[in-house]
Short mmCIF file of C-alpha atoms and ligand atoms in Angstrom, two decimals:
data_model
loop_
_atom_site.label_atom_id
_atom_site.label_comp_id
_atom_site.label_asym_id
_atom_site.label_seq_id
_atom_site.Cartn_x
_atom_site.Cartn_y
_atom_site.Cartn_z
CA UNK A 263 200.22 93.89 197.42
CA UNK A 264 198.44 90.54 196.41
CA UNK A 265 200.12 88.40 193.32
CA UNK A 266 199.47 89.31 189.93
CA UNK A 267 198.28 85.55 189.86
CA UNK A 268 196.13 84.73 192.55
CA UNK A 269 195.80 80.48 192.36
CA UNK A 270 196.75 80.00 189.11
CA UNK A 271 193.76 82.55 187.91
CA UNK A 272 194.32 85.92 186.41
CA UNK A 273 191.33 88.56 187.07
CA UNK A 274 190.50 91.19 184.53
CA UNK A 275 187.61 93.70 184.71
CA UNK A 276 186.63 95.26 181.40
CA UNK A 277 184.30 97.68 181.93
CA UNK A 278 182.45 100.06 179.39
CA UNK A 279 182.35 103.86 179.38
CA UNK A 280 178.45 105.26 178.56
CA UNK A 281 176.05 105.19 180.89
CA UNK A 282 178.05 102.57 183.32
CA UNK A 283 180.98 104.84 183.90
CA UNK A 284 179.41 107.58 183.46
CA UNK A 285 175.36 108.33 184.51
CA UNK A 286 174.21 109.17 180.98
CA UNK A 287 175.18 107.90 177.55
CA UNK A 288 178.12 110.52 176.59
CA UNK A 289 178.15 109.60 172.92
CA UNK A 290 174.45 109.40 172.18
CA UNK A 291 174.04 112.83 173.62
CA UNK A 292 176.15 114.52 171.76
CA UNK A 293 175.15 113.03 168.34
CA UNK A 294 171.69 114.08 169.51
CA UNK A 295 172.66 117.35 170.48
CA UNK A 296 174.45 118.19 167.55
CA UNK A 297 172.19 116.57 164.94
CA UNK A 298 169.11 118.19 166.57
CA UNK A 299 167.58 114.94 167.47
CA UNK A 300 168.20 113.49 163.84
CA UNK A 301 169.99 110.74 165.36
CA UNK A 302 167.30 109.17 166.62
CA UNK A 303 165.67 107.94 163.57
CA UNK A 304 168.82 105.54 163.17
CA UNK A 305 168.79 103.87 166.55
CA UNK A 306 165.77 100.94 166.06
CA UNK A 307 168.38 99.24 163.65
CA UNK A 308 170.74 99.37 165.19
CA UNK A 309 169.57 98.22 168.67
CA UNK A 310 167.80 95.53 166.20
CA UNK A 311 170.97 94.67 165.04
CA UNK A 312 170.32 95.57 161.21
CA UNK A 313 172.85 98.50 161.35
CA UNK A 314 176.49 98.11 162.57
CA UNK A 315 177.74 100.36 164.94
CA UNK A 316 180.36 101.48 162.48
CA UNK A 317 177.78 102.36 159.90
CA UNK A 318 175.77 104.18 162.38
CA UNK A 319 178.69 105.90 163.79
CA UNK A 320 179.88 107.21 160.50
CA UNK A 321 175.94 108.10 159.87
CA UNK A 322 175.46 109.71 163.71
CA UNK A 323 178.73 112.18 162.46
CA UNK A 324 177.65 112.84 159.24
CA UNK A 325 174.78 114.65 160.91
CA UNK A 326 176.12 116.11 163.58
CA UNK A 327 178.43 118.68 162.61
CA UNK A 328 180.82 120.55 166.04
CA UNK A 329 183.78 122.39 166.79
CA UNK A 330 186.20 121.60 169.46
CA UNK A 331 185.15 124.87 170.61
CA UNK A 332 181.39 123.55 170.84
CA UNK A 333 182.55 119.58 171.91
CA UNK A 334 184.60 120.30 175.14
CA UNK A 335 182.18 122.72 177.24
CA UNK A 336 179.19 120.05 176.29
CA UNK A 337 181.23 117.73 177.66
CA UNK A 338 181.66 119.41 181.03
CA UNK A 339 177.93 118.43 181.93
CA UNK A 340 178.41 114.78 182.23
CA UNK A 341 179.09 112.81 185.50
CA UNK A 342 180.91 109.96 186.53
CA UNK A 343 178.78 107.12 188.32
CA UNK A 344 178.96 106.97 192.16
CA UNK A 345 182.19 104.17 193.58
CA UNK A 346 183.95 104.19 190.22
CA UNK A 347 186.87 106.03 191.58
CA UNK A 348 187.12 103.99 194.96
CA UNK A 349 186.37 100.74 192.17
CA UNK A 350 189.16 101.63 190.49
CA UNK A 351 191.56 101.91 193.34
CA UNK A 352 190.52 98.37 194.46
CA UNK A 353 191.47 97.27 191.59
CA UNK A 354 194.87 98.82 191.48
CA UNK A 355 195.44 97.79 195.32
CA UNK A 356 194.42 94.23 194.44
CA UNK A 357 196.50 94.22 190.90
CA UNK A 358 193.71 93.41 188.68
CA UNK A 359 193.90 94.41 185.20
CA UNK A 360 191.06 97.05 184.35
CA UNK A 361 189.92 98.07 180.84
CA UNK A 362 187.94 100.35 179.74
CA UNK A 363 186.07 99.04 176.51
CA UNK A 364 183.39 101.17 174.99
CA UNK A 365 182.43 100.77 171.44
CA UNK A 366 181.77 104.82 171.31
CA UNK A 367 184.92 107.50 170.78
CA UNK A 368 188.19 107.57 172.27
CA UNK A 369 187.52 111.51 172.07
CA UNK A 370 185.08 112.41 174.34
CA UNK A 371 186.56 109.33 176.94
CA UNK A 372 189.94 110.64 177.33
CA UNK A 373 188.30 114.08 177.65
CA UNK A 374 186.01 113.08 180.73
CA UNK A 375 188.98 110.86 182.39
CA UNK A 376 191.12 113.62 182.33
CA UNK A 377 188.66 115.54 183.96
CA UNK A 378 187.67 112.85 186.12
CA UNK A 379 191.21 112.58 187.09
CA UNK A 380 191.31 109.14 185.97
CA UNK A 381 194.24 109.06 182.99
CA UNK A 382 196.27 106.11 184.36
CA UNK A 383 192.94 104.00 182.51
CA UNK A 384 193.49 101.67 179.28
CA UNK A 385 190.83 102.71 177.03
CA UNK A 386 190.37 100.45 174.19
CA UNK A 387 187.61 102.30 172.06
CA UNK A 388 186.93 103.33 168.20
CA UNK A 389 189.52 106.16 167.33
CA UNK A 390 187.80 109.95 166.85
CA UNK A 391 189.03 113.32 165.82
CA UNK A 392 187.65 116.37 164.86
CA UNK A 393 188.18 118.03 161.27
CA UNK A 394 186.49 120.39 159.39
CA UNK A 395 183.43 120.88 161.84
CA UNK A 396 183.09 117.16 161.36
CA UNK A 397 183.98 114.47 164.00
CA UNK A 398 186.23 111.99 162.06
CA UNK A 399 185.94 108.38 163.09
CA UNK A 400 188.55 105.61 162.70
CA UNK A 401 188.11 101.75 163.73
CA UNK A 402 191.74 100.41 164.71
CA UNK A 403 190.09 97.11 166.57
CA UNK A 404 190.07 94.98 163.95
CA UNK A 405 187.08 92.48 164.79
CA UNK A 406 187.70 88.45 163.53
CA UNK A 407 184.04 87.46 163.05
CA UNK A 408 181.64 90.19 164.72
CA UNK A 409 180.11 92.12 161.84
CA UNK A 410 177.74 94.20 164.57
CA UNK A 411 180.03 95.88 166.78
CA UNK A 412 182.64 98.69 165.75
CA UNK A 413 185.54 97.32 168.21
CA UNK A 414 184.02 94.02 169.31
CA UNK A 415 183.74 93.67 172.96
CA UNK A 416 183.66 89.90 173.06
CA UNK A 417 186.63 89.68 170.89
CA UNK A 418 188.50 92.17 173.25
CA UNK A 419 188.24 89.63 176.16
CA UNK A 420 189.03 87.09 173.67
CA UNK A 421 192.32 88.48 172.91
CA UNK A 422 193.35 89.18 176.23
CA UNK A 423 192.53 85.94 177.40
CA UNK A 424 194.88 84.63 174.46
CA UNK A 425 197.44 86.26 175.93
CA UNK A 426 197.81 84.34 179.04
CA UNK A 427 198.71 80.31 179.74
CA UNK A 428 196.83 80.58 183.25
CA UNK A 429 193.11 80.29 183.68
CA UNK A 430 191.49 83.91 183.73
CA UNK A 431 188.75 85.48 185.36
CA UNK A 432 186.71 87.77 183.52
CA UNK A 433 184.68 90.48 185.73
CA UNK A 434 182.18 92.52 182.77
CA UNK A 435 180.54 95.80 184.03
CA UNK A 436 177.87 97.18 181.53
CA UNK A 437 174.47 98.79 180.58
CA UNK A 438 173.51 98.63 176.71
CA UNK A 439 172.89 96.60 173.55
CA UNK A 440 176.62 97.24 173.12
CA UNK A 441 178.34 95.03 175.17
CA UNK A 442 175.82 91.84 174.44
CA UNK A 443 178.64 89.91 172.70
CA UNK A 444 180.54 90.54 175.68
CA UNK A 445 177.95 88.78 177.66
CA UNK A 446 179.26 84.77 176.52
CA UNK A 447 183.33 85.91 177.32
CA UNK A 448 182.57 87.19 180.98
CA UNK A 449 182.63 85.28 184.30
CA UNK A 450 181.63 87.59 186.41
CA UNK A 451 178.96 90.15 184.49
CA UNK A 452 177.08 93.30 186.12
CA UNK A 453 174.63 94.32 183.77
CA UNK A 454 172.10 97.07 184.05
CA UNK A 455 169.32 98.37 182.09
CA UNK A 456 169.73 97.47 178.31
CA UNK A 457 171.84 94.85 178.76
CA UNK A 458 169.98 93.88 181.98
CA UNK A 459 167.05 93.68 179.71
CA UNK A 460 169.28 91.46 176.84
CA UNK A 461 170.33 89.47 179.59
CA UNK A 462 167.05 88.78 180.66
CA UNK A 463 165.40 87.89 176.93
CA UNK A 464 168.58 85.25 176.71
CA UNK A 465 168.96 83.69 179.66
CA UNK A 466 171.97 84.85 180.52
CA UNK A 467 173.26 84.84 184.24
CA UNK A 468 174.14 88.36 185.43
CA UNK A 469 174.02 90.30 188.50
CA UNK A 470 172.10 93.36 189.27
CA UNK A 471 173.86 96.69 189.97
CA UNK A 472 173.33 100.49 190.42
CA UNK A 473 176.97 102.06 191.24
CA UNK A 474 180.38 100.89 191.33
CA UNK A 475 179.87 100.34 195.44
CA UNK A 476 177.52 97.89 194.60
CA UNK A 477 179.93 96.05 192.48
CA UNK A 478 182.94 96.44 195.30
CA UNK A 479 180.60 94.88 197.48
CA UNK A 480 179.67 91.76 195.51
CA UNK A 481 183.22 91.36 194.97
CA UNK A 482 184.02 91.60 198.47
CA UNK A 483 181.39 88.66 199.12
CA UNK A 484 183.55 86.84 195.98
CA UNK A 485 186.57 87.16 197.51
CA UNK A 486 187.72 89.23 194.42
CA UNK A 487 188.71 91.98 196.63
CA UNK A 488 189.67 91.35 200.22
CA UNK A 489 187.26 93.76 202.85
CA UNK A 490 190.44 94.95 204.36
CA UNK A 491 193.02 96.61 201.72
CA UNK A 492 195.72 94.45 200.97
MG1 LIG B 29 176.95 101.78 177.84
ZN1 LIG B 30 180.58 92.18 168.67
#
């Protein structure tokens, strides 16, 4: 086992859920399953930035009503991206910190680790439960100065970095519009598609990935991982 401080630095990864953890956006499915497609009339502002992701959470819900009896099974579909396992146990050997952050529902992401046999994760995500027929959404991330984001990705890292006296290294892994303000806090930042796109329209340095064993092997190359396990 490597030191939890490696030259003075401290390495985190924070890495989101939909669509980078897993192959297809979890939470955008289902409100577009259950709503019958009514979802989609809200998504141009809020990619635009004109609707918060809380308010088009709480709107997404509103129209999609679903049982636990209906939720689970349409979760059983979904797949987990190809390395993220293996990624995760580099992580662990090497004693970096890994977060989950996903500005979608701590409901259906506990649901798919657990299936995924993955429940050892730190999830930091907006709080969901269902009620009524009704999935019931809660925001416990209390965000400083973001007014866009539900639990504020870039405020996340900011935290954690408060946390420590030693220099930290910040390793992002995402794919959307939701982890842009996460894009200024990382060091190290894997974006694809959305976000590759954002990155692209703002000039911000990223590198280009399709799985997770792309990602181990950039960080091999950076020394972030070792090529032989520790
Ligand atoms: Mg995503
Ligand atoms: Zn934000």
């Amino acid at each position: 086992m490597v030191s939890l401080i490696m030259d003075g630095i401290k390495t985190a990864v924070f890495c989101d859920f939909d669509g980078t953890i897993t192959r297809r956006d979890v939470g955008y499915s289902i409100f577009h399953h259950f709503s019958n497609g009514r979802n989609d009339a809200l998504l141009p502002d809020w990619k635009s930035g004109k609707l918060s992701s809380r308010d088009c959470l709480l709107q997404e819900a509103a129209m999609a009503p679903v049982t636990e009896e209906e939720l689970f099974p349409f979760l059983d579909q979904f797949e987990i991206n190809p390395g993220f396992p293996e990624f995760v146990e580099q992580c662990r050997e090497h004693d970096i910190d890994l977060f989950i952050v996903s500005d979608g529902l701590d409901l259906y992401i506990n649901y798919l680790l657990q299936r995924f046999h993955l429940t050892s994760l730190t999830v930091i995500a907006n709080h969901a439960y269902i009620e009524n027929g009704h999935i019931t959404i809660e925001f416990p991330h209390h965000n400083k100065t973001c007014r866009r984001c539900g639990s504020c990705k870039g405020e996340r890292i900011q935290e954690y970095r408060d946390k420590y006296d030693v220099k930290t290294r910040i390793i992002f892994v995402g794919d959307g519009y939701s982890d842009a303000c996460a894009t200024t806090e990382a060091d190290i930042l894997f974006a694809k598609k959305d976000l590759e796109a954002y990155c692209r329209m703002h000039n911000i340095t990223y590198r280009p990935y399709d799985d997770f064993f792309d990602i181990i092997r950039e960080l091999e190359r950076e020394a972030v991982f070792s090529k032989y396990a520790v």
